[in-house]
XYZ file of C-alpha atoms in Angstrom:
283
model
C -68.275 40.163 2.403
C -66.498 37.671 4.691
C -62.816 40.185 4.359
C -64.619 43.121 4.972
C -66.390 41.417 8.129
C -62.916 40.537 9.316
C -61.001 43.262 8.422
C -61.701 45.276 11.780
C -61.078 42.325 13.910
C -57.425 42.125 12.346
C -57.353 45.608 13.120
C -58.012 45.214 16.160
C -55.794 42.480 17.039
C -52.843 44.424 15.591
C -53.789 47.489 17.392
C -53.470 45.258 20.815
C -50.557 42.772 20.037
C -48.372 45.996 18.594
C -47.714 47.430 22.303
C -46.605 43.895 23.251
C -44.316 42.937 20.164
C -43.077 46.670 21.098
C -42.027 45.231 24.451
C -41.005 42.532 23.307
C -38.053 43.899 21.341
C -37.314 46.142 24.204
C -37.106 43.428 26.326
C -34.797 41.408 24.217
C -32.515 44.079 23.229
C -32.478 44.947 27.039
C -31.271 41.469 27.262
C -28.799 41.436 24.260
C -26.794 44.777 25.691
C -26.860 42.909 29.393
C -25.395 39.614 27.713
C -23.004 41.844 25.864
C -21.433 43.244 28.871
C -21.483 40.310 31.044
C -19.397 38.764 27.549
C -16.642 41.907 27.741
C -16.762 41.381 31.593
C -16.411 37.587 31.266
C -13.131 38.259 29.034
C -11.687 40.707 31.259
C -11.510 38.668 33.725
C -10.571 35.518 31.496
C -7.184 38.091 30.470
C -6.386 38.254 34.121
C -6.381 34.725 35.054
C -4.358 33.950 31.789
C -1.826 37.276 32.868
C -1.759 35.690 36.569
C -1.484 32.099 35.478
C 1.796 33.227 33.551
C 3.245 35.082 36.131
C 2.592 31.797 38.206
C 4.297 29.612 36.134
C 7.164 32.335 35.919
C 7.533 32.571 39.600
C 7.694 28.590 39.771
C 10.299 28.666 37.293
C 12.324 30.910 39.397
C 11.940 28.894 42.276
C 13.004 25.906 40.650
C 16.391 27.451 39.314
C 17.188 29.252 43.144
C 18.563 25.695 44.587
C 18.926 28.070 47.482
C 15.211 29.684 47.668
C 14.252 25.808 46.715
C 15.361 24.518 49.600
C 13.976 26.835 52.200
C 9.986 26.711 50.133
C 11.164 22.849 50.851
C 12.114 23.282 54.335
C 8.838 24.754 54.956
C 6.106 22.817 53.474
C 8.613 20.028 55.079
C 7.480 21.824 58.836
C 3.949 22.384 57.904
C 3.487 18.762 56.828
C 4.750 17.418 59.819
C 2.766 19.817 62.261
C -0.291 18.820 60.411
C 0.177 16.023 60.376
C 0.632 15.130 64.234
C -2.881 14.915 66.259
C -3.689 16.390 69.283
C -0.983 19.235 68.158
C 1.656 20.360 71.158
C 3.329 23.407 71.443
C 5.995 22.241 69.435
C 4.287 21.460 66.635
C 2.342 24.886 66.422
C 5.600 26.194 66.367
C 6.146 24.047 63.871
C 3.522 25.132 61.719
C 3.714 29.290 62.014
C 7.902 28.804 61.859
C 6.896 26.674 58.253
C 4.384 29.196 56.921
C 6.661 32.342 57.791
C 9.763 30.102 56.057
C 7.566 29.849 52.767
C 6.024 33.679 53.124
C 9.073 35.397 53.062
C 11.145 32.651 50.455
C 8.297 33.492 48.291
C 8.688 37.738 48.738
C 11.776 37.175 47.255
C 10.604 36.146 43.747
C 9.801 39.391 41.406
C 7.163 37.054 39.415
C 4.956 36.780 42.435
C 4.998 40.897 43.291
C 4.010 41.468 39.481
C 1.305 39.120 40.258
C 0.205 41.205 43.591
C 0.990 44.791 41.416
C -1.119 43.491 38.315
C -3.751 42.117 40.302
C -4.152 45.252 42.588
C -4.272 47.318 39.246
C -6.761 44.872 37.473
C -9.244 45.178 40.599
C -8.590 48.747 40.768
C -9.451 49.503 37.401
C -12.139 47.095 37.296
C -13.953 49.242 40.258
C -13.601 52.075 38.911
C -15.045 50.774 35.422
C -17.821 49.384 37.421
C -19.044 52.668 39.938
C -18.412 55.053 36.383
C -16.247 57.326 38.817
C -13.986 59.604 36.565
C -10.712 60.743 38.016
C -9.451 62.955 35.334
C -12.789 65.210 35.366
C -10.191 67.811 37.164
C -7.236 66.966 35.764
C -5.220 70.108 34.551
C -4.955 69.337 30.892
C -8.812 69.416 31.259
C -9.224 72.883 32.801
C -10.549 75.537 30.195
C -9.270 78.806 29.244
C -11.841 81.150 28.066
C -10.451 84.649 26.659
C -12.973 87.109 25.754
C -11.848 90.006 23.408
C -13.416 93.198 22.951
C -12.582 96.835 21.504
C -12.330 100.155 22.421
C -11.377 103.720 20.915
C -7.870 103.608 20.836
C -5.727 104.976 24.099
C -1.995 105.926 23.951
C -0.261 103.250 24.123
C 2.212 102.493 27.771
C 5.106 99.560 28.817
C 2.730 96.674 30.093
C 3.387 93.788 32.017
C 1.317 90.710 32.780
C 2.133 87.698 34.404
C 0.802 84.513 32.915
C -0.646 81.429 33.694
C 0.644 78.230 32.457
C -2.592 75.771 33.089
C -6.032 76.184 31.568
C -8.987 77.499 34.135
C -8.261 81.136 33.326
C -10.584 83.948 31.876
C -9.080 87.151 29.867
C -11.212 90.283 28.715
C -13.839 90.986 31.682
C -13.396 94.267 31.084
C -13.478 96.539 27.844
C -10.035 97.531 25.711
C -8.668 98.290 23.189
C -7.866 95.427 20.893
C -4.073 94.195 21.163
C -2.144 91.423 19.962
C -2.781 88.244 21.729
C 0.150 86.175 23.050
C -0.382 83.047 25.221
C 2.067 80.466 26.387
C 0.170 77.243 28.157
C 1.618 73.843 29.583
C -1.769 72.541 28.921
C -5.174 73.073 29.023
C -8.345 73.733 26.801
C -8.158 77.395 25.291
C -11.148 79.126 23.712
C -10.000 82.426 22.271
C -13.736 84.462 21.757
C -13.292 87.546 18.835
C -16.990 87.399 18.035
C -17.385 91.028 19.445
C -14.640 92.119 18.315
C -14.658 94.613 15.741
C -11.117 94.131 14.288
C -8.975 97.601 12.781
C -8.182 97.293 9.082
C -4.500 96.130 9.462
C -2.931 92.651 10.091
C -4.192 91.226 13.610
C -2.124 88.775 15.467
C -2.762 85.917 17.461
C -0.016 84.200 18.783
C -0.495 81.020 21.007
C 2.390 78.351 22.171
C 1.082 75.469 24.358
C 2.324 71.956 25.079
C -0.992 69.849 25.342
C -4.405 70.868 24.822
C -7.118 71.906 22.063
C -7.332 75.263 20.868
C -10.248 76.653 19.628
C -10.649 80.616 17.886
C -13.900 81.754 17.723
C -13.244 84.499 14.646
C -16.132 86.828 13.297
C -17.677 86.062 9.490
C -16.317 89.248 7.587
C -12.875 88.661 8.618
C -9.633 87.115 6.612
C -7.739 84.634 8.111
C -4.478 82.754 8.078
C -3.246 79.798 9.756
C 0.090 78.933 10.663
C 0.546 75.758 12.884
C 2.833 73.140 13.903
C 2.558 70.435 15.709
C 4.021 67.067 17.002
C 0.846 65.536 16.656
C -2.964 66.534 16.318
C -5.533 67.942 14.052
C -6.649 71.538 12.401
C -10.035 72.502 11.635
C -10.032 75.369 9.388
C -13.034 76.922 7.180
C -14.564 73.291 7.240
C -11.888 71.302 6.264
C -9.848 69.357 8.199
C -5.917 68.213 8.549
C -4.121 65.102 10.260
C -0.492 66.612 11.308
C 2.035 64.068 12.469
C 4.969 66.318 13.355
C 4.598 68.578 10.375
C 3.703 72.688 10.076
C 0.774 73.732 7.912
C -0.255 77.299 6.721
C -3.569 78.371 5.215
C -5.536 81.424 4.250
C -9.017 81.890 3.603
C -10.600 82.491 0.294
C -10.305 86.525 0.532
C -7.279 87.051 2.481
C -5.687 89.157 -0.480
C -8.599 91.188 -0.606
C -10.289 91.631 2.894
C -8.717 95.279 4.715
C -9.311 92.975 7.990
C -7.004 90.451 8.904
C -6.186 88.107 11.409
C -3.267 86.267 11.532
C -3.017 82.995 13.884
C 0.144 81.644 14.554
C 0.090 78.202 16.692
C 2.214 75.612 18.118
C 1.479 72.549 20.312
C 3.285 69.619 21.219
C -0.042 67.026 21.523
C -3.402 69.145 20.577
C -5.912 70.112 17.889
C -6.360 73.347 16.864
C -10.022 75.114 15.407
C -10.956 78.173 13.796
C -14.698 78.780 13.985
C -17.147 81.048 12.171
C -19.335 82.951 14.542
């Protein structure tokens, strides 16, 4: 009797200490990502003083082995010393002390240790600010512009000499208007390339697709129904091809889907890429 009595009073006290456990947690792991980051911020910065301290100790040692740059870092502390020393200062010794610190300044401009210090630690805060406001400079870069080309079909037209002029960055849209399917051939410095046959209805006859880029992903869009074949090289990326994937590490691969020798409706895709992966999707 006593159990059952108590058993909605546990209840109860679950039901309210729950939302606070909940918090709880929150609250910690809040605290756990915060320490985390102060942890990778705290090494960051322990890497620069280590880099700097080095470059220090470098620049000393240069000093040291000058006898010529010795001397004058010598001369001027020498100056400042005495300037500093002296109280009330004249003239002469605040000539002195600007004459000692210029002495030093430009002895020290002569050391290559100390302007990798001042390079590195321009970079290091550089980087670190950018880290820190989550700006992102390569959002427009040109090997991230897209290339979208849209293919579609028409009835078949006599076919006339044609000349196009091409582009050789990304950010560039083909097939806004309907034709007759052709071979495609694309040549690219870089840039992301989407090549869109899902309403296309392809002729019964081998299909080419031809694409030659430096850097940049590739990606083929090709309609269910439809053989395919592969043929890639590479200096170094990956393929994606009817779900399975392939590492190339300057090497050429060719593939075929499972009814290539059967299908009437072929596509043949022919790639190369210096740094890229390519993809041929299902749609």
């Amino acid at each position: 009797m006593i159990l059952l009595l108590s058993y909605p009073f546990f209840a109860a006290m679950i039901y309210i200490l729950s939302p606070m456990v909940s918090l709880t947690k929150t609250r910690y792991d809040g605290m756990r990502m915060t320490m985390k980051g102060e942890k990778k911020m705290n090494s960051s910065w322990r890497f620069f003083i280590i880099v700097e301290t080095l470059l220090l100790l470098f620049a000393i040692w240069q000093i040291v082995n000058n006898v010529a740059l010795l001397l004058l870092v010598l001369f001027g502390i020498l100056n400042i010393y005495v300037a500093l020393k002296k109280h009330p200062r004249s003239g002469f010794q605040n000539f002195q002390l600007v004459m000692g610190g210029l002495i030093i300044f430009f002895s020290l401009v002569n050391s290559p240790a100390l302007w990798m210090m001042a390079v590195f630690a321009v970079l290091f805060i550089g980087l670190k600010g950018v880290e820190i406001s989550g700006i992102d400079f390569t959002k427009n870069a040109f090997w991230r512009k897209k290339q979208m080309v849209m293919v579609q079909t028409d009835q078949l037209k006599s076919h006339n000499n044609e000349r196009k002029k091409q582009q050789l960055f990304g950010n560039q849209r083909i097939g806004n208007d309907v034709y007759e399917w052709d071979d495609i051939n694309i040549t690219l410095i870089s840039g992301d390339t989407i090549i869109d046959l899902g309403n296309t209805l392809l002729p019964k006859d081998d299909n080419i697709v031809i694409v030659r880029k430096g850097i940049g992903r590739t990606r083929i869009l090709v309609p269910v129904g439809i053989a395919v074949s592969l043929e890639h090289a590479t200096l170094a990326g990956n393929v994606l091809f009817e779900e399975e994937q392939f590492s190339l590490k300057n090497e050429s691969i060719k593939i075929y889907s499972n009814d290539y020798d059967e299908n009437p409706r072929r596509l043949k895709i022919i790639t190369n890429s210096l740094l890229g992966d390519v993809e041929v999707i299902r749609v």
